[in-house]
Each structure stands twice: as C-alpha cells, then as structure tokens.
XYZ file of C-alpha atoms in Angstrom:
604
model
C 98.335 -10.758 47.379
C 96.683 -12.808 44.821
C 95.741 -11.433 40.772
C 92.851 -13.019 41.080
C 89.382 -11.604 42.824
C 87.337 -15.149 42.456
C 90.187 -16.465 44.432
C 90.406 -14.304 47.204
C 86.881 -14.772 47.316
C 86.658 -18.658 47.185
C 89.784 -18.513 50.224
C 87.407 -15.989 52.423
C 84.370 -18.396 52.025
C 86.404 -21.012 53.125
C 87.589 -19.195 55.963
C 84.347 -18.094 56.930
C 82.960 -21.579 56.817
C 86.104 -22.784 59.096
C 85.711 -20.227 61.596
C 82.578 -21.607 63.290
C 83.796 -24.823 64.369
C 87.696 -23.255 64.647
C 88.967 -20.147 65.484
C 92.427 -19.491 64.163
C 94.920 -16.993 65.432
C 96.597 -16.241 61.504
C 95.605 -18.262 58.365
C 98.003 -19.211 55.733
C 97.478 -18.028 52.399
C 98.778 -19.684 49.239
C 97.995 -19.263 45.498
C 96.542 -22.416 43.388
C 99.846 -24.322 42.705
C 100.024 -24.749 46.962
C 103.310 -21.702 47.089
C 103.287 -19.307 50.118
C 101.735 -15.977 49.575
C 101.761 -14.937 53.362
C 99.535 -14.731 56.680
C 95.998 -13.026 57.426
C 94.776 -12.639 60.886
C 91.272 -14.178 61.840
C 90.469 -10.648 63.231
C 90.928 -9.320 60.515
C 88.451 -11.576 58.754
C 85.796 -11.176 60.921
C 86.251 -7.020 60.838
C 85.914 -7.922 56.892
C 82.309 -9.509 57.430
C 81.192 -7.226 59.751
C 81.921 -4.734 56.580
C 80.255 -5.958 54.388
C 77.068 -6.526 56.623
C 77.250 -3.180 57.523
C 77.018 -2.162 53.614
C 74.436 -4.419 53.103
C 72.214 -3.371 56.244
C 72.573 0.110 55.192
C 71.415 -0.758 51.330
C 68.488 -2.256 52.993
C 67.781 0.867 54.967
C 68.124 3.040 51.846
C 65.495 0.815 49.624
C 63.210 1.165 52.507
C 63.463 5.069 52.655
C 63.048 4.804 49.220
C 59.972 2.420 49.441
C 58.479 4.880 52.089
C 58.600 7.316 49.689
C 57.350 5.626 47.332
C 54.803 4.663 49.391
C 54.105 8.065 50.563
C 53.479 9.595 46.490
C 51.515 6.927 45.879
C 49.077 7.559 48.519
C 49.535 11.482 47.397
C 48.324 10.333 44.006
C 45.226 8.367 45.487
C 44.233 11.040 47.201
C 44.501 13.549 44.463
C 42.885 11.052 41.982
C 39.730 10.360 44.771
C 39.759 14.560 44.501
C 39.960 14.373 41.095
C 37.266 11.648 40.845
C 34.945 13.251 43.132
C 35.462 16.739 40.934
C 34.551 14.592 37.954
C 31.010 13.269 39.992
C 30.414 16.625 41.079
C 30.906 18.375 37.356
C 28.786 15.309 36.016
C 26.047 16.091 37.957
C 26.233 19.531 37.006
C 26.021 18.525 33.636
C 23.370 16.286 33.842
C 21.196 18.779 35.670
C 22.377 21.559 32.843
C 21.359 18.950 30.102
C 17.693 18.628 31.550
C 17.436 22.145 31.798
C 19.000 22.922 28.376
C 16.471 19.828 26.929
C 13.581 21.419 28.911
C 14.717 25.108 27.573
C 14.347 23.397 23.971
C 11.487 21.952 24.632
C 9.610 25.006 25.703
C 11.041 26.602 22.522
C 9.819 24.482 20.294
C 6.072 24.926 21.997
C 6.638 28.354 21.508
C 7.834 28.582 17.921
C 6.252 25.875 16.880
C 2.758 27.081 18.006
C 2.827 30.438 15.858
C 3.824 28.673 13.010
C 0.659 25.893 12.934
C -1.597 29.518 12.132
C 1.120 30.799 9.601
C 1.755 27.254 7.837
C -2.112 26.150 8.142
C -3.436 29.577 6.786
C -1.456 30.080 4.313
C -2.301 26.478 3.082
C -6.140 27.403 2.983
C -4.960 31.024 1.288
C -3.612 28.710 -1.262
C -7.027 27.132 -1.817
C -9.130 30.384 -2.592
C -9.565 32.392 -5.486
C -6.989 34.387 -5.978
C -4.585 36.436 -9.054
C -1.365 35.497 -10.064
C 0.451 38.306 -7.902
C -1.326 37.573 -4.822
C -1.152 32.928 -5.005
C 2.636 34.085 -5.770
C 2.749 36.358 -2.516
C 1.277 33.743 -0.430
C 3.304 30.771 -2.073
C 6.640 32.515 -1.113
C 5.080 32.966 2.200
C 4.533 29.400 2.846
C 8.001 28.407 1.064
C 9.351 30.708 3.312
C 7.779 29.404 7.027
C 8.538 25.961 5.937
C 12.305 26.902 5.515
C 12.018 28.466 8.907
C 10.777 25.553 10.204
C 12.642 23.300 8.713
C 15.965 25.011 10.540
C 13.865 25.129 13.920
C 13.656 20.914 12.958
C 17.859 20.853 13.320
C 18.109 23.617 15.776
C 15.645 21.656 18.544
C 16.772 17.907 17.687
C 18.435 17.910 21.210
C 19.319 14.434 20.927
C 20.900 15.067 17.549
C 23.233 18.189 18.450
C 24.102 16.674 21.781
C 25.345 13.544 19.857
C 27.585 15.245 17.490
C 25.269 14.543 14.171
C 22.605 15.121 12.173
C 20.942 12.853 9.688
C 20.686 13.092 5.889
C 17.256 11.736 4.103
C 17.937 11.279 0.875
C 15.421 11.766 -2.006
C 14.245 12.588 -5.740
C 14.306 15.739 -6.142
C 13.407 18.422 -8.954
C 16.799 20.259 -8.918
C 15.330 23.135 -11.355
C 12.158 23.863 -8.922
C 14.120 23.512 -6.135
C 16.594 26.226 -6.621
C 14.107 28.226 -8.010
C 12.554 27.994 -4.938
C 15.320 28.988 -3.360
C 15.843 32.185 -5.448
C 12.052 32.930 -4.956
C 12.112 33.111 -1.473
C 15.098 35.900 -1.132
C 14.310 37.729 -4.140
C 12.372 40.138 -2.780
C 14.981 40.756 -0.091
C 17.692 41.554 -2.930
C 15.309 43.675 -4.892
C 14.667 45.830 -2.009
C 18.234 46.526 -1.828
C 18.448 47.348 -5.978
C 20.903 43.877 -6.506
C 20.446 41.532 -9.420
C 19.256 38.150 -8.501
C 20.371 35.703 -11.040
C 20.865 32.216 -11.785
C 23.389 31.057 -14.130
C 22.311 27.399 -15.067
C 24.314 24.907 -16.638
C 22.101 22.855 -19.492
C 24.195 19.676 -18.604
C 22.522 19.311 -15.500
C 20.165 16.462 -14.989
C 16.876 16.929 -14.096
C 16.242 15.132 -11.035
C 18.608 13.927 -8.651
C 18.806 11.667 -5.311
C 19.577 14.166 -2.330
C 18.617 15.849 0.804
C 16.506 18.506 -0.502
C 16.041 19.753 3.262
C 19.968 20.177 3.973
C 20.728 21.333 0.315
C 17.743 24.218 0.447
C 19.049 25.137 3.893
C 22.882 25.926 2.864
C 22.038 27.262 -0.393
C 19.436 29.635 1.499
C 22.216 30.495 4.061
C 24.739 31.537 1.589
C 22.856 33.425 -0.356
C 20.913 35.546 2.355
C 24.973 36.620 3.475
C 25.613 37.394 0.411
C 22.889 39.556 -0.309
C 23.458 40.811 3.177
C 26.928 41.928 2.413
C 26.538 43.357 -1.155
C 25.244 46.681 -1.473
C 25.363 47.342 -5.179
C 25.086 44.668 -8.304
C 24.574 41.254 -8.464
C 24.164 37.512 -6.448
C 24.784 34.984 -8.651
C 23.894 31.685 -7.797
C 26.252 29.325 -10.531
C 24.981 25.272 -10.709
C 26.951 23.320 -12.877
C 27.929 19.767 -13.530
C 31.376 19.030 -12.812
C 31.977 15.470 -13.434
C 30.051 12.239 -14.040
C 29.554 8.858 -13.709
C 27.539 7.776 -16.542
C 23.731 7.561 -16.921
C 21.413 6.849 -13.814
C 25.533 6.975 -12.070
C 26.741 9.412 -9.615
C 27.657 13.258 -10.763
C 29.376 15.886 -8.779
C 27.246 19.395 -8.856
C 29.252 22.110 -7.847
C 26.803 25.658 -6.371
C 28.674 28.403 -6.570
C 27.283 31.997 -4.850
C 28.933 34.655 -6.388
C 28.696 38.602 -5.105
C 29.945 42.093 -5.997
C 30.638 42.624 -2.258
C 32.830 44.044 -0.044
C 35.220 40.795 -0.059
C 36.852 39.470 2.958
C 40.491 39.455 3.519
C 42.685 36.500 3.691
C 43.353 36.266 7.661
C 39.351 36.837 7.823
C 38.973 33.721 5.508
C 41.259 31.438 7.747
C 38.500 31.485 10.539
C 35.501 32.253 9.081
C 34.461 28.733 8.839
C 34.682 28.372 12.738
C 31.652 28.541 15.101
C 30.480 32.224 16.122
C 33.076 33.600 13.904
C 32.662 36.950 11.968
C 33.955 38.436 8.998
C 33.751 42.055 10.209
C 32.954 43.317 13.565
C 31.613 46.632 11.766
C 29.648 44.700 9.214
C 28.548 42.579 11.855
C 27.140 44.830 13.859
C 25.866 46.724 10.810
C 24.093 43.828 9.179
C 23.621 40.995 12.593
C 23.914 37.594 12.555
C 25.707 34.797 15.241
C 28.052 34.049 13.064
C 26.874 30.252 13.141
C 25.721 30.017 9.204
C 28.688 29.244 7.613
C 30.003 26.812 10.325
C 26.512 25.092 10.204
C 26.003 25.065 6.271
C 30.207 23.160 6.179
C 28.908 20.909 8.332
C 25.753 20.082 6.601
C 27.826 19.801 3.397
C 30.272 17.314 4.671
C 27.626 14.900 6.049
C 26.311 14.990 2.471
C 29.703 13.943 1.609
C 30.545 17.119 -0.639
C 33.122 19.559 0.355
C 33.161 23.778 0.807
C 35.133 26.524 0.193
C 35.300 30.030 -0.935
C 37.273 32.315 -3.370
C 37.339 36.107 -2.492
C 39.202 39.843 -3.167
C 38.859 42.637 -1.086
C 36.356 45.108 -2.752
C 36.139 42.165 -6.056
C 33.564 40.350 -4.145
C 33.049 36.487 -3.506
C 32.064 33.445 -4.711
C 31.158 30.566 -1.685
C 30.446 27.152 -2.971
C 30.439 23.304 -2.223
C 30.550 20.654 -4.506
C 28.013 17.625 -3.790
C 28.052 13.985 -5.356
C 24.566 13.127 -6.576
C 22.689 10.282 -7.624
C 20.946 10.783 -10.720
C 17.425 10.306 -11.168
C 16.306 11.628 -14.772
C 18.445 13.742 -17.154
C 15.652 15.540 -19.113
C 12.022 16.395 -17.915
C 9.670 13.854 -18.646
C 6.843 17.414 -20.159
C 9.318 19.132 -22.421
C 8.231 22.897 -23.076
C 7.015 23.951 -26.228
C 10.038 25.168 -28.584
C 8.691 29.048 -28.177
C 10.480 32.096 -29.948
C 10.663 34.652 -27.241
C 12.306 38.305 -27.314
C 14.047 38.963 -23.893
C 15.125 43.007 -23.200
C 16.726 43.165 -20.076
C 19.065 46.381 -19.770
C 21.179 44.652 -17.263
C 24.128 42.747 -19.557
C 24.752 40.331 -16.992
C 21.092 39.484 -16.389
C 20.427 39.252 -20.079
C 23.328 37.038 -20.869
C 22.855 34.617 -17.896
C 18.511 34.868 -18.384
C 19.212 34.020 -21.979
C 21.156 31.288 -21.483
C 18.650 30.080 -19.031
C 15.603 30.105 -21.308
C 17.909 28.212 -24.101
C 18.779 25.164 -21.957
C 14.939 24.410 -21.671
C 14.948 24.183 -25.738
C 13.355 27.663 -26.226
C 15.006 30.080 -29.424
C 15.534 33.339 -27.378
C 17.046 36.488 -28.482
C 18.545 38.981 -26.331
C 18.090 42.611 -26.340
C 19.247 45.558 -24.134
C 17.327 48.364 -25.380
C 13.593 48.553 -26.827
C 14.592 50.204 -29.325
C 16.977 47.293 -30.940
C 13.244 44.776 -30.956
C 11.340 47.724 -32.679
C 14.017 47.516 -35.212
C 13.227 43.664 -35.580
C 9.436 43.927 -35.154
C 9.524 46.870 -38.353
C 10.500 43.865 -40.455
C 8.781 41.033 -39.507
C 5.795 41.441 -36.779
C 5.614 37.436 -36.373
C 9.013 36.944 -35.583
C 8.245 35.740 -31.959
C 5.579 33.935 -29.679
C 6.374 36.645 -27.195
C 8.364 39.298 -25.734
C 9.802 39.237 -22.051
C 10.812 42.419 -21.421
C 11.990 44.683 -18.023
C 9.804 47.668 -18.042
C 10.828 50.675 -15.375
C 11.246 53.876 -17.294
C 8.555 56.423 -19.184
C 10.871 55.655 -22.633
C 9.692 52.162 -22.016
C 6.002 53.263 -22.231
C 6.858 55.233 -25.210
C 8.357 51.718 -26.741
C 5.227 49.633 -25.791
C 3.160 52.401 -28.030
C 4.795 51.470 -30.502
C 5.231 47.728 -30.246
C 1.490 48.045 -30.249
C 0.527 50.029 -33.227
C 3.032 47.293 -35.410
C 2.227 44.244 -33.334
C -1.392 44.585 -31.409
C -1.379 41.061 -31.040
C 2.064 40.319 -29.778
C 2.066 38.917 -26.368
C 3.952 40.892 -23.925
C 4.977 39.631 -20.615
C 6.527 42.417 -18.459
C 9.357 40.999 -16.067
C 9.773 42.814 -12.482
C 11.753 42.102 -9.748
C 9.573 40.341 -7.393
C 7.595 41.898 -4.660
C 6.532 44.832 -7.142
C 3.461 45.888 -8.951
C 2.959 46.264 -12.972
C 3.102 50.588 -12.771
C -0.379 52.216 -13.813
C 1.459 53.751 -16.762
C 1.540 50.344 -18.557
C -1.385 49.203 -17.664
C -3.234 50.096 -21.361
C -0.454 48.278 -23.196
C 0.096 45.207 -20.948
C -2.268 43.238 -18.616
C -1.064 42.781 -15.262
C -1.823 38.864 -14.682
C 0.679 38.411 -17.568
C 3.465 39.517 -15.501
C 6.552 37.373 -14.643
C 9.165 38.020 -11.715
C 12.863 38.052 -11.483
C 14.876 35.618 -11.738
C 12.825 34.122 -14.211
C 11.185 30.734 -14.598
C 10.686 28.897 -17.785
C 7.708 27.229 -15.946
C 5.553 30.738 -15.129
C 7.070 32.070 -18.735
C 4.889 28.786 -20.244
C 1.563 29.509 -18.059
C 1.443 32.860 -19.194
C 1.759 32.224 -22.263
C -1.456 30.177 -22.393
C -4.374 32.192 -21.107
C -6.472 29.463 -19.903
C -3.975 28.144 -17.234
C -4.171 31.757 -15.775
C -7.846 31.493 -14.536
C -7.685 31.651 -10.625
C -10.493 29.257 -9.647
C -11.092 27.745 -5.957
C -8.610 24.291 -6.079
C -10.975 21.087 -5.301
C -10.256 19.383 -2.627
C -8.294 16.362 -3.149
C -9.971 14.565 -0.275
C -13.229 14.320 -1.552
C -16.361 14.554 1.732
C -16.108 11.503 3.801
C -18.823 12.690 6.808
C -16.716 12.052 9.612
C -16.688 14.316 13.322
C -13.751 15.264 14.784
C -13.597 16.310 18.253
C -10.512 18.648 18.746
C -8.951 19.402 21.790
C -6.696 22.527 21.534
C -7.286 25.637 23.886
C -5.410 28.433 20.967
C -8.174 29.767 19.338
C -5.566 30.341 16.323
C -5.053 26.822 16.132
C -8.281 26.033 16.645
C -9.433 27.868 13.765
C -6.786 26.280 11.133
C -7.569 22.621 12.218
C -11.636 23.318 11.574
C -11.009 24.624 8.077
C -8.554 21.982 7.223
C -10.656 19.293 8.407
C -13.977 21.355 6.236
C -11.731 21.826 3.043
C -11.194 17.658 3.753
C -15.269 17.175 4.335
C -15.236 16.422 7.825
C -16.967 18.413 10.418
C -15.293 19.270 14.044
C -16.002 20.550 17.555
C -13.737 22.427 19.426
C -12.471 22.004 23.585
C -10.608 24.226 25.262
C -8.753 21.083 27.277
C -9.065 18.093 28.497
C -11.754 18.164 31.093
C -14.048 19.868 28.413
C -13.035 17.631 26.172
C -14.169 14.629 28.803
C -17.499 16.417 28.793
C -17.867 16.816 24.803
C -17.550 12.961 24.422
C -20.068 12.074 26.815
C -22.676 14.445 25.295
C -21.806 14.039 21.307
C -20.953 10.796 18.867
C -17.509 11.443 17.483
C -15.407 9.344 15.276
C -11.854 10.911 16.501
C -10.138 13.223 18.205
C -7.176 15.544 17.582
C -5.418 16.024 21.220
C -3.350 18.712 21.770
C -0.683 17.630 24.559
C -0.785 20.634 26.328
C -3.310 22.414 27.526
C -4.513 24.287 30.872
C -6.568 22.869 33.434
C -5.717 19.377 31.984
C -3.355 18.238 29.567
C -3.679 16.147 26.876
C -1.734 13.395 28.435
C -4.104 13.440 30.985
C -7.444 13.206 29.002
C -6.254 10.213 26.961
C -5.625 8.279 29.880
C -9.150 9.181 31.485
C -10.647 8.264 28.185
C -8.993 4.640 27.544
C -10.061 4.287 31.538
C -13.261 4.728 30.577
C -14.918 8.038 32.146
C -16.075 9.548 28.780
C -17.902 6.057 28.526
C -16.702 2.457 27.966
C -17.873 2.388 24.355
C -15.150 5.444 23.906
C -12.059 3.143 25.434
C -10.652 2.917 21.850
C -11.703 5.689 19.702
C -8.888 6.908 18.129
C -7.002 9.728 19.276
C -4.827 11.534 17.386
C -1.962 13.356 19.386
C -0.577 16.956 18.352
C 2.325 18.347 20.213
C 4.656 21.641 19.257
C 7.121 19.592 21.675
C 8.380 17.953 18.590
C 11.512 16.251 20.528
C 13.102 12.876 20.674
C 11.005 10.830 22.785
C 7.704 12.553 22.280
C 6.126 10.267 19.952
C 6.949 7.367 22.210
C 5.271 9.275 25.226
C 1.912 9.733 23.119
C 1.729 6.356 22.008
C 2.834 5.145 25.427
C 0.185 7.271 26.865
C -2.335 5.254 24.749
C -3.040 7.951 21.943
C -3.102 5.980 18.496
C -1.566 8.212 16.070
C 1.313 11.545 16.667
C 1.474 14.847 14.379
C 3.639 17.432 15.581
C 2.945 21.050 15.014
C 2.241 22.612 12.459
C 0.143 20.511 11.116
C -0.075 19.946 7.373
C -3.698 19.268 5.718
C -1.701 16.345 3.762
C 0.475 14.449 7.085
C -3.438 14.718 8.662
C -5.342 13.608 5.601
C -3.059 10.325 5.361
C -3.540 9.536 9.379
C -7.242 10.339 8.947
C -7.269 7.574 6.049
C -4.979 5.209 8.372
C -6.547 5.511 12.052
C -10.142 6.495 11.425
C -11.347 4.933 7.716
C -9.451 1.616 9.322
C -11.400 1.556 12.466
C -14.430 2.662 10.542
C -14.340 0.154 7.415
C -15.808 -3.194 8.616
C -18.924 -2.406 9.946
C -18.989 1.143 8.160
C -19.866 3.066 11.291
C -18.296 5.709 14.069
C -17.249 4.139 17.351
C-alpha cells in the first residue's frame, strides 16, 4: 500500500484510462522510485468504479429529493402569498368603501353642525351691533367667543383629508397674547364660578406683547386644559401661569411656558403613564361622573408638538395639578404700542391668592395698586387721605360689605367704585344706591375693561356704524333654512345691500328671470334642486343669456377638502363655507361684485 492518496489516485486514473483499449488480468503496482509494492486485480478496479458511481448516482438522487422539496415549499409559499395578496385586495376594498362612507359620514356632519351654527355665529354678530349695556354686549361677546371655539374644533375634527393623513397644519400669526388668554379665561369663567372655584391668571410682566403663533391651536389646548381642570376640581382655584422662560433677544425667538394649575383631586403616577394616550382616562369613576372621550389631552400633545413645543404635567394625589407645555415664539412687540394711564387703584379681594396674583396683574400694565383683604383695612386708608386713589376695585358679596360702601360714601362720595363679580352674575339690589351697575367688572380681571370704566364716556352703548358704508347692490339668495335665511338678509342690510330670498334652485331660476340682481349667494344644498344644479342652468343660460356670468357666490356647510374646487368647477365665482361671517362676505362682495360692477358702473 502506498502513504500517499494523490498517488493511488493518479495509478487508478491510469488504470482506468488503460482498461478500455486493454483488459488486464492483475496490474502491477509500484511506488514513485519504480520498487514493487504488489498486484491488484482488474476486477477489482472496475467493482471500485462501479462504487463510486453508485455514491455519486445516489448524491444526485438526494439533491433532487431535496430540490422537489424545495420545489414543493416554494409553490406552498406562492400560494399562501396569492392568499395573502388576495386578503390584502379584499381588506383594501373594504377600506376604501369604509373611507367613502366615513368621508360621506363627515360630510353630512359638518352640514349638520355647521348649519346651526351660521344662526348662532350670524346673530350673535348683529346682537353685537345693537344697543346694548355692558352686562348684556359682555354676555353676547362670550357667546360668540365661545361658538367660534366650537367651531374652530369642528374645523380639525372634519378635515378628513387632514386626520386621514396623519397631520394637521399650523398658520402662524401676530397675535395679542394678553387678549388672547383673556379670552380664553372669559369664555370658561362662568363655568368655574358656577362651581364656587377661583379663576385666575398669574401673568408674568416679562412677557412680550405680541407674538408670531397659531392663535387657533394655542386657544384650543389652553381651552382644553383648563375646562378638565375645572372639571376635576371641586373646591379652590384654576390657575392659568404664563411666563417667559428663555429668550433670544429682541424681535428673536422666546420660549413661553402655560402652566394650568388646580386644587384637584390629583392623579396617581400609573394614571399619569397613559393618560397622554388616545381614549385614555384618568378615573373610570370621575369619568363617568364628569364625561368626556378621553381624546383632549392626546389631541392638545399633539397640537403642541406640531407647534414645536413640548407637554407635560406635575401632579399629587389630593395636592392637585399643574398641566403645561412650553412653546417657542416669535416675537412681535414687547410693550403695547397705547400704554394705560398710570392709575392708583385700591383692589379688596378676600381671596389671598386672587389678591396676590390680581395685584400683580394690574402692576405689570404700569398701574400703582394696593391690595386689601378686608373693607375695613381701605376705610382705614380712606379716614386719612380721601384722594389717595383713582378708584377702588373691590369683591362685594356680603351685607358687611354694604355696611362698608356706606361708609366709603359718606368720606369719599366721589370715589369711583367698580364692584368685581365673578362673571355670569348680577350687581345685588342691595348695592345698587352705592354703586352703579354698568361700572361693574368680572373675574378674572382685565386691565382693558378696568380702563373703560373708568372713563364714563366709553361706557355709552350706542348702535356700532357699519363699517361698510350703503353701496345699493341686490342680492338674490338661494338658501331654503329660514334661519339662515334670516342672518344673510340682515348682514347684507347692516352692509347696505338689499336681498331676496329662494327656497332652491328652481325658484331661484324663476327669481332671476323676473328681477335685476347684481349677485347671488348659492347655498349648495337645497331640496328640489341643489345649488350645483342651478349654477349650471344659469351659466347655460335658462335664467337668460345676459345672466351667463353674474356672479355667484357659493355657500356650503360641507366645508371639506375638495369642496371649493367642486364650486368653482361647477362655474360658481366665489366659495364661503358656513357660517358665514359679515367680514369673509363683505371682502368677496368688494372682490366679485364691485369688480364686475366698476367699469361701466352698472348691475349685470
């Protein structure tokens, strides 16, 4: 036998190739320096061969078994992926036809909402413009601030295209900070009173006056976390706390931080962990005690973050809690460009809090205020000097304090008193021969109503004049709610046009061809024929070919992506959507109709 393997196999392959043209009986074997090693039998060869095809036949065999089943899960995986596939097509579908009828759902809301709220907005707009006392224009103000914040969350809520795509879009613009949040307070004050809580606002004096933002998101979270709060506290105090937390430098960027802070329940720290998340709940008892969907706080993070600004909360069990976000700004002005007068005032508030945190308020808007907790301390004052202030702002609730306005009035008769109240509440008939009710001011207060009290002139309630003074143009309108109907003929009076009403669009076919108008406002949809409809009639000519391009100004409660482009695509030449506000009509009017109207100076 040889050591070596490579030369076994070299002496094999050479027998191999020698046994086709020879066959040999035994074949000599020697190692590489030619010496005898011994004999191997040709047989035995061949047997060898016949081996090792054997092996290699049956390798072959095994990679195709293997091949086949190979073969055999990939075909299993086809078919489960063509399953899968056709799953996918099916659930697709599904989801398409769930999207129309989610966008159509929508859709009908926002007709349905939207309608109600033209007659609340538009009224309340032509309220505005009558003759009316302090108490009642500040009733119907936090009425409209309040139907426009509603509306304003219906705007987000029925932007299909806008939820459906993950996002929502941020305008940014200048805004008043002060009157803003003041708004704010305004329109849940009442709502906290009713309950017996402190409203206040602590305000820091380093905050600019008017920054760059999105007043709609901003007003929308800060609404949102205050309503909870009040919601959840039963007794004391919502704070709302707006600061300035860093900055950038004049006319720079500055981080404002809006703090809510409550004497409420609290909410425990595995509560705390979720409570950010969709449809999640603080307290299943609470919930069901106080309602909600538990999509506020999920909604108002979200809103925060696409302003760039960030959210948290602090909170104790039965301490309270303090929610707040932090927002970069750009700033617009740092002081008002109207400074108030540098008044002396007397503030008695028997609340501590209030009184520290009203104080403080007044002081930051360059006013010398001192702060009193009892009556009795500003008698004590007033017995020394009756001219020591402009005026006194004082909380009156109890028979001691009628006692105390006696006699503030026997030293002072000429002192101005304005009485503060939480808001939502009459001046009681047992002040009423000390203090006159149109000089009374609500909680929290505002330096702004504090200043037109104290000049009697700016109190007078007289009709507003129009800003749009009488132009003499005829409107037909085309609406069949006789709400709606209503709103858009006073509008259009207080703007000195006159109007005549259809019910839809066939009547409104018939109304052209018998009267000379210079517009029309179409509602979309109406019975018998829509407003769709009775454009396209019109531009065909069938209300008569001298009416093919009279403008027509489209009004829809639809409100939804793609709208706009329908009217306009319809052939209608301008596009409100509902509710419609005098000032958004006024400027089309000015566009579409005094446009068409100005060369020649005449009506189509």
């Amino acid at each position: 036998m040889v050591k070596e393997s490579d030369a076994v196999e070299d002496v094999l392959n050479a027998l191999f190739e020698r046994s086709e043209d020879h066959l040999y009986d035994d074949v000599v074997l020697v190692d590489q320096q030619g010496d005898f090693l011994g004999l191997i039998a040709t047989r035995v060869l061949l047997n060898l061969q016949n081996q090792m095809l054997r092996e290699q036949l049956t390798l072959v065999e095994e990679q195709k078994l293997a091949l086949r089943a190979k073969n055999l899960e990939l075909e299993q995986m086809t078919a489960q992926l063509n399953h899968a596939n056709r799953e996918l097509e099916v659930a697709n579908q599904e989801a398409l036809a769930a999207t129309r009828l989610k966008s159509e759902f929508l859709a009908n809301m926002s007709h349905e909402i939207r309608t109600p709220m033209n007659g609340v907005i538009g009224m309340c707009t032509l309220l505005m413009d009558t003759s009316l006392d302090e108490q009642q224009r500040s009733f119907a103000k936090t009425i409209q601030d309040s139907a426009e914040s509603l509306l304003r969350i219906i705007n987000d809520i029925l932007d299909f295209s806008k939820i459906e795509a993950g996002r929502l879009d941020v305008q940014f613009e200048s805004v008043e900070l002060h009157d803003m949040i003041e708004s704010c307070l305004r329109i849940l004050s009442e709502r906290a009173a009713r309950k017996g809580l402190e409203l206040l606002l602590d305000w820091d004096p380093a905050l600019p006056c008017r920054i760059s933002t999105d007043p709609t998101r901003l007003r929308q979270v800060l609404v949102n976390l205050l309503g909870n709060a009040i919601k959840f506290t039963d007794t004391g105090s919502v704070t709302l706390k707006v600061e300035r937390v860093t900055q950038a430098g004049d006319g720079g960027a500055t981080e404002i931080r809006f703090g809510v802070i409550d004497t409420g329940c609290g909410i425990s720290e595995d509560v705390q962990r979720r409570l950010f998340e969709p449809f999640s709940q603080g307290d299943g008892t609470l919930t069901r005690r106080h309602g909600g969907t538990g999509l506020g706080l999920s909604i108002s993070r979200r809103l925060v973050e696409l302003m760039e600004g960030r959210m948290g909360l602090q909170s104790q069990v039965d301490r309270g809690s303090e929610f707040w976000f932090q927002l970069p700004c750009s700033v617009e002005a740092w002081r008002p460009d109207e400074p108030y007068p540098a008044y002396h005032i007397a503030l008695v508030e028997p609340h501590p809090l209030s009184l520290r945190l009203s104080q403080a308020h007044l002081q930051a808007w360059g006013w010398n205020v001192d702060g009193y907790l009892k009556w009795e301390a500003l008698i004590a004052v007033l017995g020394k000097d009756t001219q020591a202030y402009d005026a006194v702002v004082g909380v009156l609730m109890t028979k001691a304090d009628v006692h105390a306005l006696q006699k503030i009035r026997r030293m002072a008769p000429d002192l101005r008193i304005l009485p503060a109240l939480p808001f939502g509440t009459r001046l009681p008939t047992c002040f009423a021969p000390y203090v006159q009710e149109d000089t009374t001011v609500f909680k929290p207060l505002r330096p702004k109503e504090i200043a037109r009290r104290m000049h009697p002139a700016a109190r007078t309630a007289t009709t507003a004049a129009s800003p749009h003074p009488p132009v003499g143009k005829h409107f037909l309108i085309a609406e069949d709610l006789e709400t709606n109907q209503r709103v858009l003929q006073l509008i259009l009076k207080s703007m000195g046009h006159t109007s005549r009403v259809a019910r839809h669009g066939m009547e409104a076919l018939g109304r052209l061809r018998e009267e000379k108008f210079d517009a029309v406002l179409m509602d979309c949809q109406m019975p018998e024929m829509d407003g769709y409809e009775a454009t396209r009639r019109i531009r065909g000519g069938e209300a008569g070919s001298q009416l093919r391009t009279i403008p027509i100004i489209a009004m829809t409660a639809h409100a939804m992506q793609g709208d706009a482009e329908r009217c306009l695509q319809t052939g209608m030449t301008a596009y409100l959507s509902k509710p419609v506000r005098r000032d958004a009509l006024a400027k089309l009017v000015a566009a579409v109709v005094h446009e068409k109207t100005a060369p020649n100076g005449n009506g189509p």
